[in-house]
CSV table of N, CA and C in Angstrom, one decimal:
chain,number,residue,atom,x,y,z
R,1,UNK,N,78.3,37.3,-114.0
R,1,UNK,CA,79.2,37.0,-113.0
R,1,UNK,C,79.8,35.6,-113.2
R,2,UNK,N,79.3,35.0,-113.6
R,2,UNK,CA,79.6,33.7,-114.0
R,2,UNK,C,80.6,33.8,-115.4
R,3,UNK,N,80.6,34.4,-116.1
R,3,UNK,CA,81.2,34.6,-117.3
R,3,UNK,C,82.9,35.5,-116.2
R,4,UNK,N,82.7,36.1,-115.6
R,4,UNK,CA,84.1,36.8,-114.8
R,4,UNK,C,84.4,36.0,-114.1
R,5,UNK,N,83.8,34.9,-113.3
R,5,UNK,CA,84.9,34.2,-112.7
R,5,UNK,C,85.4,32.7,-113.2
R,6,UNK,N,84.5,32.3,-114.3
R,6,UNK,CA,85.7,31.4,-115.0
R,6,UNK,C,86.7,31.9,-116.0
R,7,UNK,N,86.8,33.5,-116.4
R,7,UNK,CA,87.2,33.6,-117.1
R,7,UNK,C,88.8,34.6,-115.8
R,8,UNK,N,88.5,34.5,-114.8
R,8,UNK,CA,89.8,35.0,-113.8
R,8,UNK,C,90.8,33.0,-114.0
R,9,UNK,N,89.8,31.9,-114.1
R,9,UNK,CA,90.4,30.6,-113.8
R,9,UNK,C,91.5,30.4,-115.4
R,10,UNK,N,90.6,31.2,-116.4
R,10,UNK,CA,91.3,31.0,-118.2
R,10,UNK,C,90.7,30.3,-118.4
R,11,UNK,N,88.9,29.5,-118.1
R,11,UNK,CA,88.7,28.4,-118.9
R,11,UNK,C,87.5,28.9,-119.7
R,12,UNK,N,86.9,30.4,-119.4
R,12,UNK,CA,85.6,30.9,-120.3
R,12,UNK,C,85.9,31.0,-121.6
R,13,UNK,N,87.1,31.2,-122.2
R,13,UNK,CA,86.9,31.4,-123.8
R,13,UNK,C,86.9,30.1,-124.0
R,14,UNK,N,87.8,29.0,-123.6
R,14,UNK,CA,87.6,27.9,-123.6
R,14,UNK,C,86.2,27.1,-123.7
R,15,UNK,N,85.1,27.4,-122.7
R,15,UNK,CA,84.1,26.8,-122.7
R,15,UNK,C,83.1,27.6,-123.2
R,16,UNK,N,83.3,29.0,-123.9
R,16,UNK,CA,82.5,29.4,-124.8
R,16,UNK,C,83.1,29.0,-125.9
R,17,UNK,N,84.3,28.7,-126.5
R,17,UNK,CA,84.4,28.5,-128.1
R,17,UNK,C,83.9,26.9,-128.0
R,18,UNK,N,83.8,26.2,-127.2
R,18,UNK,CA,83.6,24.8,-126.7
R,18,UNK,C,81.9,24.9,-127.7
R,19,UNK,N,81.2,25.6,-127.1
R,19,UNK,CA,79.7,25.9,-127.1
R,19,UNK,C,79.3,26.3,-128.3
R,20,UNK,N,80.1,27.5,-129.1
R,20,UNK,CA,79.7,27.6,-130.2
R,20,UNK,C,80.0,26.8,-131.6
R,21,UNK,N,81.2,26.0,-131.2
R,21,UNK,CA,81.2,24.7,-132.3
R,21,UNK,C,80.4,23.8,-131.8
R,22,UNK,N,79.6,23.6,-130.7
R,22,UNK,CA,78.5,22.4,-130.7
R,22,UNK,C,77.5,23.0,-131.1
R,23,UNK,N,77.1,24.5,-131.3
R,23,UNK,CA,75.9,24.6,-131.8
R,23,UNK,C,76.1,25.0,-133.4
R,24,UNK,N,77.4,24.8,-133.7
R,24,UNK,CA,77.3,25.2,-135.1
R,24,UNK,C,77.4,23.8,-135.7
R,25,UNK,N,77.8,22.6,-135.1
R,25,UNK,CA,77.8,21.9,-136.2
R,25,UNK,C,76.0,20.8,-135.8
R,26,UNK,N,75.7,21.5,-135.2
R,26,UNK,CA,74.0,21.4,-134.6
R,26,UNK,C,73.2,21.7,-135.7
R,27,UNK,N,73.4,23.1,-136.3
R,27,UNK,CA,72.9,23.7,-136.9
R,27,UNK,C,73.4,23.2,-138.2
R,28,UNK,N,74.6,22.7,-138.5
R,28,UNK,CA,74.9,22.1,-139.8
R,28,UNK,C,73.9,21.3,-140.6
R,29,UNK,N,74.1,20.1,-138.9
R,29,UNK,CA,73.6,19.2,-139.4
R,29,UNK,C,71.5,19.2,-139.8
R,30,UNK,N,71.4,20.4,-139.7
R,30,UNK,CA,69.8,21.0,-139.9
R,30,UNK,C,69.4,21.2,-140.8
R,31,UNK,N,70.7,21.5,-141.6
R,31,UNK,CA,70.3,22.2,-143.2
R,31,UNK,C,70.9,21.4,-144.3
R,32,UNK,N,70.4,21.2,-145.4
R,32,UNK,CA,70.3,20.3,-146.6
R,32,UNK,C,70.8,21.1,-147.4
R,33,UNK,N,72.3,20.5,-148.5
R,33,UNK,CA,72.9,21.5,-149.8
R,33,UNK,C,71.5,20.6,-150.7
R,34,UNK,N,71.6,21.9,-152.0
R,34,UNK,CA,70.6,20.9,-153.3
R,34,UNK,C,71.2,20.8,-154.0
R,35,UNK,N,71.0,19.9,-154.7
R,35,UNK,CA,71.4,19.4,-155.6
R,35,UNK,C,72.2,20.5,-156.9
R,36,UNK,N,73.4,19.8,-156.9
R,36,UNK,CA,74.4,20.4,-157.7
R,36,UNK,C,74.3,20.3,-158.8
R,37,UNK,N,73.9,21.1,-159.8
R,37,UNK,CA,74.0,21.3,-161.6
R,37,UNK,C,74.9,21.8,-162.5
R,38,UNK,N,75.3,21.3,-163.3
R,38,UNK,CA,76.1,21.8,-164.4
R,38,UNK,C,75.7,22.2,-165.9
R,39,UNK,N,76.2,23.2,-166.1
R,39,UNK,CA,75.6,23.9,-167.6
R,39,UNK,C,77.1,24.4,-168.5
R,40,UNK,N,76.4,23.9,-169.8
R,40,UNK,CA,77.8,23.9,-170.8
R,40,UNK,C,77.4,25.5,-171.3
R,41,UNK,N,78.5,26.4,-171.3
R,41,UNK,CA,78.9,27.5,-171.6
R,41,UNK,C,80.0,27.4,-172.5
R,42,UNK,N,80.3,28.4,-173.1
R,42,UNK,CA,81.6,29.0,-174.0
R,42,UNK,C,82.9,28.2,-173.2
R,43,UNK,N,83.9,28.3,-173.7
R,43,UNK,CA,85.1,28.3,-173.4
R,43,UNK,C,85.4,29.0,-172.1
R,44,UNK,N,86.1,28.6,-170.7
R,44,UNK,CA,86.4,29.3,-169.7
R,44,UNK,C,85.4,30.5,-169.2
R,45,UNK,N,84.3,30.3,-168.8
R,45,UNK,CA,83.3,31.3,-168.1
R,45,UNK,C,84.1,31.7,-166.9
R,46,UNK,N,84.4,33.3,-167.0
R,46,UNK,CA,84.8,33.9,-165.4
R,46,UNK,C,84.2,34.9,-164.9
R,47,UNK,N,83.1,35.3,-165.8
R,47,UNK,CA,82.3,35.9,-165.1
R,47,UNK,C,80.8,35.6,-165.1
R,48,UNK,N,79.7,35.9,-164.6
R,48,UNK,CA,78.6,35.8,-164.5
R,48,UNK,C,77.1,37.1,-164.0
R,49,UNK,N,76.0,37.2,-164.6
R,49,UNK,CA,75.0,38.3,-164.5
R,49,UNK,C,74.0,37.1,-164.8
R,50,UNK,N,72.6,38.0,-163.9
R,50,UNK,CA,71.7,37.3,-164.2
R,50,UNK,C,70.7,39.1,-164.7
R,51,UNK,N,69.8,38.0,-165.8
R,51,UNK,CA,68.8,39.1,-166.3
R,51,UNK,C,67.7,38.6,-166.6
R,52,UNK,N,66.1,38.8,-166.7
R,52,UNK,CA,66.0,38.3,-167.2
R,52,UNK,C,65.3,39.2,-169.0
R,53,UNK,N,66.0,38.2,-169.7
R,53,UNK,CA,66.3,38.4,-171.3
R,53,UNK,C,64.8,38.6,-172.1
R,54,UNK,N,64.3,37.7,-171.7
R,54,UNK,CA,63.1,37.2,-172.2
R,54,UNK,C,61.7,37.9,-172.0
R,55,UNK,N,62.0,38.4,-170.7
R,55,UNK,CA,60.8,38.6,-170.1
R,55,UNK,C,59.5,38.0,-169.5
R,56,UNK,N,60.1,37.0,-169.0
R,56,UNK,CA,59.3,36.1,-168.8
R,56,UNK,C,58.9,35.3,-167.4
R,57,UNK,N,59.8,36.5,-166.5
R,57,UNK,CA,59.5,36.5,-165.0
R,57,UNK,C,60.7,35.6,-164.3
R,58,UNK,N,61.5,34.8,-165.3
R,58,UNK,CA,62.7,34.2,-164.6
R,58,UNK,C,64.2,35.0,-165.1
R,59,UNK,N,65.2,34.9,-164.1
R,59,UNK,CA,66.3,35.5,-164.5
R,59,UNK,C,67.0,34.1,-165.4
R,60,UNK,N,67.6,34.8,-166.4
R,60,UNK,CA,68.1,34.2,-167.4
R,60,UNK,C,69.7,34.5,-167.1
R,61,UNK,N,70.7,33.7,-167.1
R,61,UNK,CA,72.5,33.7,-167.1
R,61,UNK,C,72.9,34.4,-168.6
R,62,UNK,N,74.0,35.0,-167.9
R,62,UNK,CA,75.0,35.2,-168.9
R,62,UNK,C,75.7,35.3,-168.5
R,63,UNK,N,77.5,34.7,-169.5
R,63,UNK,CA,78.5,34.1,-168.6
R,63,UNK,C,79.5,34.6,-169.8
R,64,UNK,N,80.7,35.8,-169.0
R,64,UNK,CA,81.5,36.0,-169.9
R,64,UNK,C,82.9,34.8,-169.9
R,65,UNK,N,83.1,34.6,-170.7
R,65,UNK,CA,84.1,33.4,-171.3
R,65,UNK,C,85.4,34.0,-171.6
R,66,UNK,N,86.6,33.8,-171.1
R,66,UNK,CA,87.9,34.1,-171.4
R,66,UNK,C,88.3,33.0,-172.2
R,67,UNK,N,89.4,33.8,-173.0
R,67,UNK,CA,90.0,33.1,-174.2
R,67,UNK,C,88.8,32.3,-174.9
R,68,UNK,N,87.9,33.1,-175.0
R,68,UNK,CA,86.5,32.6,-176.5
R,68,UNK,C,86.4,33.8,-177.2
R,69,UNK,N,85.7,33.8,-178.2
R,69,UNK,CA,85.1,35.0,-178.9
R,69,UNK,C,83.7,34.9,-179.1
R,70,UNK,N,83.3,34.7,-177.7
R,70,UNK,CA,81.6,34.8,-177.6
R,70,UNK,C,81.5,35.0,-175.6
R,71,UNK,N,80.3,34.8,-175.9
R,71,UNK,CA,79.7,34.5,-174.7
R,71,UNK,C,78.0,34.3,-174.2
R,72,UNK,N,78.1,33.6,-173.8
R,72,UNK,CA,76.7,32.8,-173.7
R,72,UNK,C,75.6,33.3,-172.5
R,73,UNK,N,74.4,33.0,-173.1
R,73,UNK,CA,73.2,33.0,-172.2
R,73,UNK,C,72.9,32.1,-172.4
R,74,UNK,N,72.8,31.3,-171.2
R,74,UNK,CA,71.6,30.3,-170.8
R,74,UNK,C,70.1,30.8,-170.4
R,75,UNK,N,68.9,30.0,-171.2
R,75,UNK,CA,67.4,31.0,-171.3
R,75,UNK,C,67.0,29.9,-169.7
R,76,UNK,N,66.5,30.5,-168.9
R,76,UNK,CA,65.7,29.8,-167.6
R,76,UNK,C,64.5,29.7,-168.1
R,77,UNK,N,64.0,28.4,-168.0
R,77,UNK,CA,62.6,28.0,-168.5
R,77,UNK,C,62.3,27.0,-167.3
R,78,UNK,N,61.7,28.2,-166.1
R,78,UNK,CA,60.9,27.6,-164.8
R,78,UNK,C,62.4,26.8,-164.1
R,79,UNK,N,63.4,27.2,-163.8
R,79,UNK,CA,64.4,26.6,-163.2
R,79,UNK,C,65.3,26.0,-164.2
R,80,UNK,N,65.4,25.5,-165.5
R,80,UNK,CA,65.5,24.8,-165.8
R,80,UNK,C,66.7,25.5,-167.2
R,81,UNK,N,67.7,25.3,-167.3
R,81,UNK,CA,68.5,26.0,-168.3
R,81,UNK,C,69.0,25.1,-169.7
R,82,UNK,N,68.5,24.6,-170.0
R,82,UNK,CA,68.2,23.6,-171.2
R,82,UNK,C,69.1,24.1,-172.5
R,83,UNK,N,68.7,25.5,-173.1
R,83,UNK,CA,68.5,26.3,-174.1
R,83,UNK,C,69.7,27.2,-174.1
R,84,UNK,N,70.8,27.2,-174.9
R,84,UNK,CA,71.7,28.2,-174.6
R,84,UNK,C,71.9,29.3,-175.6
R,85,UNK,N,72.0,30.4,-175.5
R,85,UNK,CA,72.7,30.9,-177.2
R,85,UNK,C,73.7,31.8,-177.0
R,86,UNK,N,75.1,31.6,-178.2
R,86,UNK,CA,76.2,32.2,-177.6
R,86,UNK,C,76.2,33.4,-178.7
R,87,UNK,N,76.6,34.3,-178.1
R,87,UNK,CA,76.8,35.8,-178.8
R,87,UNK,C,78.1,36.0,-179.0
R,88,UNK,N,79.1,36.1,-180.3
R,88,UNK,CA,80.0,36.4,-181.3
R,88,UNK,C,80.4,37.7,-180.4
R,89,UNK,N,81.5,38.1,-179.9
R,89,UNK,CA,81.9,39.3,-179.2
R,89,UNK,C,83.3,40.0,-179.9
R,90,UNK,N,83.6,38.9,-181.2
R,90,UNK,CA,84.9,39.2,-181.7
R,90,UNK,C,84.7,39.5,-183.2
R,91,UNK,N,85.5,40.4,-183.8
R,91,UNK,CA,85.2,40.6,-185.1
R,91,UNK,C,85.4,39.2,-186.4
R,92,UNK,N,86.4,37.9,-185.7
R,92,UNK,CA,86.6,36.9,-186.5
R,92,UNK,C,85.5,35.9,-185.9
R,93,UNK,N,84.2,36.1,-186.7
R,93,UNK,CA,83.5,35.0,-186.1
R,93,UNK,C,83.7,33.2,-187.1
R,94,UNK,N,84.6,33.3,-186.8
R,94,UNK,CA,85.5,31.6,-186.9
R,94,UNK,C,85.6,30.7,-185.7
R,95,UNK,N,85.0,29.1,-185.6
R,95,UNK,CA,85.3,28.5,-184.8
R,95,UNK,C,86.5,28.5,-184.3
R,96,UNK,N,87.7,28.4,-185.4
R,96,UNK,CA,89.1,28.4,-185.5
R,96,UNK,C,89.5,29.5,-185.5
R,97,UNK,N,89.3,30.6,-184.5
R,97,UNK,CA,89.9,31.9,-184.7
R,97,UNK,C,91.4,31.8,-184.0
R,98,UNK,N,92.1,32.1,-184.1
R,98,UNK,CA,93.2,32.9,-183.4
R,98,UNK,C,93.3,33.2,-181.8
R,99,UNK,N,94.1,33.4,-181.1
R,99,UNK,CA,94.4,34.0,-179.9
R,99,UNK,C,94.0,35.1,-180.2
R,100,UNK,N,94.9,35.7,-181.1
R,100,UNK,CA,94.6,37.5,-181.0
R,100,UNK,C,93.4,37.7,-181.8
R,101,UNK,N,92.7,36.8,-182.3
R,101,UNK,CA,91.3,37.1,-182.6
R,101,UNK,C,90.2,37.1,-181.3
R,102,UNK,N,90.3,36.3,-180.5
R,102,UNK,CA,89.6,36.3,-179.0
R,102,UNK,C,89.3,37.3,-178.7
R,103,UNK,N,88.1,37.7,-178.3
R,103,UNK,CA,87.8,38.9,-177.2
R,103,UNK,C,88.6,38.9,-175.8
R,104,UNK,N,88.7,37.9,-175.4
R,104,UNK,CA,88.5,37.7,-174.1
R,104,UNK,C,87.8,38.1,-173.1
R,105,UNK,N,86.2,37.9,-173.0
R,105,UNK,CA,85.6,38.8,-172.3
R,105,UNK,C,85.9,38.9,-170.9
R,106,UNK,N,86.0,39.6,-169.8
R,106,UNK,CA,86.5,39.2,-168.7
R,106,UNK,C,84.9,39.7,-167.5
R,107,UNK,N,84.5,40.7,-168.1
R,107,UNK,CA,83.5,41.3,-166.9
R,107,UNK,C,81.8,40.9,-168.0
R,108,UNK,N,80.7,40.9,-167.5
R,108,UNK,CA,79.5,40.9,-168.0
R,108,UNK,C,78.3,41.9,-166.6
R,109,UNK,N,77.5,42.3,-167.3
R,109,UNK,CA,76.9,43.2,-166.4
R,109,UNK,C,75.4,43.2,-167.4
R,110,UNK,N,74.7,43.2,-167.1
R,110,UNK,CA,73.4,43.7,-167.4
R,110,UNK,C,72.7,44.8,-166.6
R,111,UNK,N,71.6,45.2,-167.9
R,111,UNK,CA,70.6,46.8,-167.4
R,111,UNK,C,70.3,47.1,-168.5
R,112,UNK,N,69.7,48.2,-168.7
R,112,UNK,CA,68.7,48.6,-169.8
R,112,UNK,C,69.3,49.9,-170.4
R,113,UNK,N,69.9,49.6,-171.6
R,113,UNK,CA,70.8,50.7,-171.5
R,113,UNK,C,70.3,51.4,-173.2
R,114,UNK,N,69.5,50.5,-173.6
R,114,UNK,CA,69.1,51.4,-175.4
R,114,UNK,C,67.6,51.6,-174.9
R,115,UNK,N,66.9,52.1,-174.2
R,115,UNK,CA,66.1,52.7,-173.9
R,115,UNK,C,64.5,51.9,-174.6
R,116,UNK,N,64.2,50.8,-174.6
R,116,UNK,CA,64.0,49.5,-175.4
R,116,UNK,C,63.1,48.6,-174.3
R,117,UNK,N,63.2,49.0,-173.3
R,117,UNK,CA,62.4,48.5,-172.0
R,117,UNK,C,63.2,47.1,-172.1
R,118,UNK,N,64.0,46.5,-172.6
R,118,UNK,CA,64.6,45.0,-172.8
R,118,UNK,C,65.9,45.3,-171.7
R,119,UNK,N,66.3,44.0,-171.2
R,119,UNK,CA,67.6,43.9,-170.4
R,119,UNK,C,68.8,43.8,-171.3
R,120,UNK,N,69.7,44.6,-171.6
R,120,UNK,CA,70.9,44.6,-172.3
R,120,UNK,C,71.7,43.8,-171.5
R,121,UNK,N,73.0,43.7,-172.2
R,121,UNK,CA,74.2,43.2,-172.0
R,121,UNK,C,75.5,44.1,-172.4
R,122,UNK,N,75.8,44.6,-171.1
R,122,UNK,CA,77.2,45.2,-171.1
R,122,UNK,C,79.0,44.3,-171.0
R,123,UNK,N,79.8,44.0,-171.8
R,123,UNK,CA,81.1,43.7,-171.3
R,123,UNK,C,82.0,44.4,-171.8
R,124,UNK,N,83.4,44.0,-171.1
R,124,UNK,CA,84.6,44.3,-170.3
R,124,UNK,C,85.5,43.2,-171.3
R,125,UNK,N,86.0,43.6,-172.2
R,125,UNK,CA,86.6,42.3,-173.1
R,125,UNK,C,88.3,43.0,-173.1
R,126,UNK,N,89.1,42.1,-172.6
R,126,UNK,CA,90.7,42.3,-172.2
R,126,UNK,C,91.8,42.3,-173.7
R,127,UNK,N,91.3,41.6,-174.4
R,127,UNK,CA,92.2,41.1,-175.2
R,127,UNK,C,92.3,42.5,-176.7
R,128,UNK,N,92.0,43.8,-176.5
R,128,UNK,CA,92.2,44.7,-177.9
R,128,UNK,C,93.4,45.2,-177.3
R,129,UNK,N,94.5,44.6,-178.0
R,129,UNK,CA,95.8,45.3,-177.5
R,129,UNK,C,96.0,47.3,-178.0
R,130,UNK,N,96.8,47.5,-177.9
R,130,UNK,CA,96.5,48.7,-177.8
R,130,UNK,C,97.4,49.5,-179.3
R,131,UNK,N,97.6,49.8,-179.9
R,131,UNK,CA,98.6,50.2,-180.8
R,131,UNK,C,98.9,51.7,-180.6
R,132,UNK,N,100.5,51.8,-181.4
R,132,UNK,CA,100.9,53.3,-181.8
R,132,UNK,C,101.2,53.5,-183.1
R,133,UNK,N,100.9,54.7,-183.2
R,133,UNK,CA,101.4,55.5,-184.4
R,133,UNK,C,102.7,55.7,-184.8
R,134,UNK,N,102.8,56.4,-185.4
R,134,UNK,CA,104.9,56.2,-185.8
R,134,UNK,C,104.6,57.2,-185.1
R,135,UNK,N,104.3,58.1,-184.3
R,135,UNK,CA,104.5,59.1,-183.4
R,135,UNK,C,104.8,58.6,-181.6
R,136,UNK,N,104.2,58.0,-182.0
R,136,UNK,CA,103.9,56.9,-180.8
R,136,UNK,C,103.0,57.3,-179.9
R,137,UNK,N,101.6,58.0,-180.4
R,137,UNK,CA,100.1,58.1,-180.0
R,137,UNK,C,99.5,56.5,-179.9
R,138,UNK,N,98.8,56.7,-179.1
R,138,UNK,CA,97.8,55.8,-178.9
R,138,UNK,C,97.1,55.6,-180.4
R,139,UNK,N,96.8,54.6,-180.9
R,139,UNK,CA,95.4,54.2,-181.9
R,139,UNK,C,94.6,54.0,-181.3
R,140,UNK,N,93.6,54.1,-181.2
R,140,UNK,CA,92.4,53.5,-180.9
R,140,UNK,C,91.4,53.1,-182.3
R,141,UNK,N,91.0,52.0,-182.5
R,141,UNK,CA,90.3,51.6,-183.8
R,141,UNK,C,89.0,50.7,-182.5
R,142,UNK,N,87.9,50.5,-183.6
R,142,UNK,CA,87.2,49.5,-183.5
R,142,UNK,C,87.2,48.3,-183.4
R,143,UNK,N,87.2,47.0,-182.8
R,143,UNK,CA,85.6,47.5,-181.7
R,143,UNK,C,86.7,47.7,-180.3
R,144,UNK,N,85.6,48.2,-179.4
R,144,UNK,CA,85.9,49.0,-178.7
R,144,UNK,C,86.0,47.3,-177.3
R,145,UNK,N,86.9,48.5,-176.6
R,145,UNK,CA,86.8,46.7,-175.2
R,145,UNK,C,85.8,46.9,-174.4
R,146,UNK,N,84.7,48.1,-174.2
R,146,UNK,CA,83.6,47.7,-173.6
R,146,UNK,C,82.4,48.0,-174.3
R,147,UNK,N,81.1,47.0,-174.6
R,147,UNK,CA,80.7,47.3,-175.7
R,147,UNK,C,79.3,46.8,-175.2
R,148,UNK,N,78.5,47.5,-175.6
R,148,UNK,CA,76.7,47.2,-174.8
R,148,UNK,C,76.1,46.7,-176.1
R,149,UNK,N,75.6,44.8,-175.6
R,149,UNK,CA,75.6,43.7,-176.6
R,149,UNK,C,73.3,44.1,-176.5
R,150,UNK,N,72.9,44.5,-177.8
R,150,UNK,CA,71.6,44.6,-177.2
R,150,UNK,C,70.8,43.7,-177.7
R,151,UNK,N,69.4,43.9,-176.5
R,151,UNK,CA,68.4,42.8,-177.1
R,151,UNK,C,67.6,42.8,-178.0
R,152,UNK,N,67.6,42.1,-178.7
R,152,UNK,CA,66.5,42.4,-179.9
R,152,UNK,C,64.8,42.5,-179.2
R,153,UNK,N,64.4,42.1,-178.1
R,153,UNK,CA,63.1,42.5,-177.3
R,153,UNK,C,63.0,41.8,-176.7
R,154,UNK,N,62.2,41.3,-175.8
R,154,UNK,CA,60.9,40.2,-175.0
R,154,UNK,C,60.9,39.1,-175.8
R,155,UNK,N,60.6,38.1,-175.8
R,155,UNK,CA,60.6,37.1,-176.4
R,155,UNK,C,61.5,37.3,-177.7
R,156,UNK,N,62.3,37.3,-178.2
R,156,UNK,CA,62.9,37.4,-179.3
R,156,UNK,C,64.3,36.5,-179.2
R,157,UNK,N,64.5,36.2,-178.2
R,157,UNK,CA,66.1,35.3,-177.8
R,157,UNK,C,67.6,35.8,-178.9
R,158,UNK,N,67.3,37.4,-179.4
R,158,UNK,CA,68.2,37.7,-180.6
R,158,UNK,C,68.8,38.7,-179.9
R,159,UNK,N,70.4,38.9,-179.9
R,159,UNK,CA,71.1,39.7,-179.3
R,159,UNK,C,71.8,40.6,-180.8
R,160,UNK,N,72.3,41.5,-180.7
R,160,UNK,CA,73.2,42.5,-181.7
R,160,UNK,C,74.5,43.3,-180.9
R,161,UNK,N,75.6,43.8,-181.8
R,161,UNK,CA,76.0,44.5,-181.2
R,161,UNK,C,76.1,45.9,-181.4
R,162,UNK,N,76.0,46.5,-180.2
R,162,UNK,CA,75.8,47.8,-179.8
R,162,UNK,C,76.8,49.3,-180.0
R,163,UNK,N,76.6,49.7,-179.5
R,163,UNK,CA,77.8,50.7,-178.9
R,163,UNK,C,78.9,50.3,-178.1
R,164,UNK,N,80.0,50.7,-178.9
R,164,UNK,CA,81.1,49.9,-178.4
R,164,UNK,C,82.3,51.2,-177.8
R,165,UNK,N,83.3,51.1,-176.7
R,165,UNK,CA,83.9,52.4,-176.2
R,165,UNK,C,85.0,51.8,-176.1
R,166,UNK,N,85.4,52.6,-175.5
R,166,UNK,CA,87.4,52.7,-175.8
R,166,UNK,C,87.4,53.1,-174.0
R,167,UNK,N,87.9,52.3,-172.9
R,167,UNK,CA,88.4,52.2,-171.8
R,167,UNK,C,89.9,52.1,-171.7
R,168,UNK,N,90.8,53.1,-171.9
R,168,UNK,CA,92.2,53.0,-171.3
R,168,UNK,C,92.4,53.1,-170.3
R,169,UNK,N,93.5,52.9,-169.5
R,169,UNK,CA,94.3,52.6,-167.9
R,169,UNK,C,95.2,53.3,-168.7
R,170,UNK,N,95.7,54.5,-167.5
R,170,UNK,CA,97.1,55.2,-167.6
R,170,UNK,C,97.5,55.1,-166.3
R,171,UNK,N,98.5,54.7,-166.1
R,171,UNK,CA,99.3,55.1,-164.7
R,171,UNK,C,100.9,55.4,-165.0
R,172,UNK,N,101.4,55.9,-164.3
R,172,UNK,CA,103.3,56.0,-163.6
R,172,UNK,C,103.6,55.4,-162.5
């Protein structure tokens, strides 16, 4: 009742939105951010998965990196990401490689996909342009832009590359 007849006067939404910014910044002031950390990765990280690699009960990062030709895992040791190792995702493994040498990886995904009981690494790499034939067919050549990066085991911090596939987009 009380809610209908201040709100015949126009002042109930008023003195409810009134109410719910005093209890929200109530509640702000209740809760603590933590402490903010930075971790060096590849060149431009845009994407991110967590796994853990190791097996060792903590989820370990992986961070796909645009315009690199790698992409890194940071190993979690108890919170703590110290240890990094970057995985070669491009056929020119040169510091000084090229633009069109770059993978550019864009997506990273983990799961267990060589049947290995270990957490793989699946990505999404943008940069294999596409070519034609003098017919003007599609080529498709190797490596492929989505390619499942695998683990060498449990404790082993060694990655390889996998099976690699051919994802085209056709539209009109």
């Amino acid at each position: 009742m009380l809610w209908k007849s201040m709100n015949v006067e126009g002042r109930g939404r008023a003195l409810f939105l009134v109410l719910v910014m005093l209890l929200s910044t109530t509640a702000a002031n209740l809760v603590s951010a933590s402490t903010s950390r930075t971790y060096t990765t590849d060149t431009d990280p845009v994407d991110v998965a967590l796994g853990d690699f190791d097996c060792d009960g903590d989820l370990d990062i992986v961070t796909a990196n645009d315009r690199s030709t790698k992409i890194s895992v940071l190993w979690n040791e108890n919170g703590h990401f110290q240890e990094r190792t970057d995985i070669w995702t491009s056929a020119n493994q040169n510091q000084d490689a090229d633009f069109e040498d770059h993978s550019n990886t864009q997506q990273v995904e983990v799961g267990e996909f060589t049947g290995d009981n270990a957490i793989d690494i699946v990505i999404y790499a943008r940069n294999r342009p596409l070519t034609q034939d003098a017919s003007g067919a599609l080529v498709v050549d190797t490596p492929g832009n989505v390619t499942i990066i695998e683990n060498g085991g449990c404790n082993e911090q060694t990655f390889s590359i996998g099976e690699q596939y051919d994802v085209i987009w056709m539209w009109d």
